[in-house]
């Protein structure tokens, strides 16, 4: 009884989280040609748009590649840094950890300005490399905060035991520390991915005619009318993810 | 550390144990420092330098912090809305993270799905979803009117209520996941011991669980607050244009008015203010202890 | 030899589109092709930057096609939007990728004094093909548009006069205006009774006070899409927006949203050329080419933007005349914007406006 009562608050929050999602589906089948609820009927042309028009498919592809690459870099670099600061525990390491939060504090447009100048000199404008680096470096703060939080509860004795048994630093990290950090790593990977997937300000500044990520395509007609295809994109992603996670849930239940 | 010493004595090398520790530390943080140093701090330093070089060399731009009422108002609005958003987000996130930690595996997975799915909805689509829901003739008002709970449509959007609602919604996963990650590591035996010693459910929570979950709470709080400072799209679209926060203000200075001195000055001020705040936080709460550093 | 040279010239012309002029001429000389043939093949591409969306197709039909036919050169449209900040970053980094930008009065006001734009070459661009007051040092008019009053006829049952915008008793409900001082200050003053030829210098305080008087009922839009959305969904009862949007709304809603040029402000869109643009003088040639009447009439039909060329008024089809902001009838009831005032005052006026919004 108490168990269920304890969860009521949580379920209310989850309902709140899912509320706009439920609206995304009707919006994605609107009969008008701008983001809106359907007025006099439904239309599947936005889904047709998504699956047949090369622009949207290529945008999704570009965004995917960039997001995955920047996620890997950010999680790798950020995790090592968080672990290093955690192990050290000195004033210097605390300062470093705080310093690495600066990319989260500075408004993106200011960074985009500086990045633009540097990329002109390095000839990285409108390139995959250029965007991946920018997204990775601005995602590092997420990783640092979450992995630090995850390290907070790590039982130090486990590491000491490993060292006593003869493991060197690399083995300790890889076989003892990292496995216990899996939830933190997964969370920070998700945030790093979404950060790049949704990032528009830097892309709008740095991209030329070559790079057309998904956010850029969504913001493209902002002065004009917002293409409901973006709602179809969200609907498809939500459905695919939900199905995958539910299948995973059912499979795990079967095992147990 | 003491346990590691005999090992060091058994393996003589060029470095002492302390030296090897320092090397390990430097190797671990070097990638981040080099990467961020070259591709972030270098370009950002050049840009922020504009705050003291344009339109005239000196601290003239910074003087605006004290003389300009509009800047003061924008900063106050930003601080207020971000603080409210963070507070509400932390409370709601705690409830979900707590449930995630203590629920049966199936429920836990369902909750996780609920937390992760909204991340796929881009900020533009979310804003329009909220508009469809909260407008005068939107779904929420229609439902409330139909059920007789209200007589006139509520003003749920085009004001600060709408802005905070939209921001909290966006932030919830960023509050929930760090908290849940840390809560998982709290030894359930501690709570059981507390109950065993006769403490009630609330007392156990208040005096055992809550203090232990503090690192997650603070980590999530820092993330959510700082993240919300940079919010631009949600306040503009859901606030009816009235809630001007610092990210929008800076963007107008940089992109429209070409007042790069003012824009970069505000960005620098934000950095310094947050760093100072984090410094103060580390005085009040021993962050090293909190984050479990040795 | 002749045939081969001509063939080579043709190939160069096709392939040479992306090459720099110098490299192209060098290749041509190496091939032994007559300089004149090579020169014709070496017309650099012109990149036109506008705000994207439907404007891309509209300007392709109205501008790109006639330009390519007339000069044999190539024109490309970049819809990323020539924001002042991006332009300044480009010019200062010496990496300009646009040749002509669809800008406006605020643009030349901010960018001109900083030396970020090329002066318009009026020996190539024809001053007689424009209304003289809209040919500035750093920008020349490309089309005309207006800020106008629009209203929801289902919520506003009687005819509306500009002053009624501020009458909350007679017409309760939310209003919407642009989140910018340009156009909004003028419309406020005109609604307050100022004569259309006595607007400038703007009495900024009076305008802001008037707007502030209905502040609680005001919503602010930043994008064209937003302005259409607020009126169409019934959130706003009336509003000030661009006439092109108002026109689209009226068509979309089959007349439920109505609008009028009365008490409006006509403004020029301006071609600007960033300093150091890649195509050089060809940008001026392009601007001159786009002064032709047929293209401007096409644009009027596609987007509702009024022709900049006064010679066009005789060619405007009857059904489009009511929508053309520059037609004599519509011009008579509107005020005209003053670019010099904006060059001197835009920054301060925007700041004061945003202050009023947020207080």
GROMACS .gro file of C-alpha atoms in nm, chain C residues 20 28 36 90 108 127 149 157 162 164 180 191 241 252 283 303 325 346 353:
model
   19
  570UNK     CA    1   3.797   3.152  -5.924
  578UNK     CA    2   4.190   2.932  -7.071
  586UNK     CA    3   3.711   3.703  -7.491
  640UNK     CA    4   3.217   3.680  -4.214
  658UNK     CA    5   2.234   4.911  -4.343
  677UNK     CA    6   1.874   5.496  -6.018
  699UNK     CA    7  -0.305   4.625  -3.910
  707UNK     CA    8  -1.760   4.286  -3.551
  712UNK     CA    9  -0.601   5.233  -3.664
  714UNK     CA   10  -0.900   5.131  -3.225
  730UNK     CA   11   1.120   4.518  -3.265
  741UNK     CA   12  -0.271   5.528  -3.462
  791UNK     CA   13   0.234   4.239  -3.896
  802UNK     CA   14  -0.584   3.088  -4.571
  833UNK     CA   15   2.694   4.148  -5.761
  853UNK     CA   16   0.489   3.647  -5.218
  875UNK     CA   17   0.196   4.834  -5.113
  896UNK     CA   18   1.792   5.204  -3.431
  903UNK     CA   19   1.146   4.917  -2.689
   0.00000   0.00000   0.00000
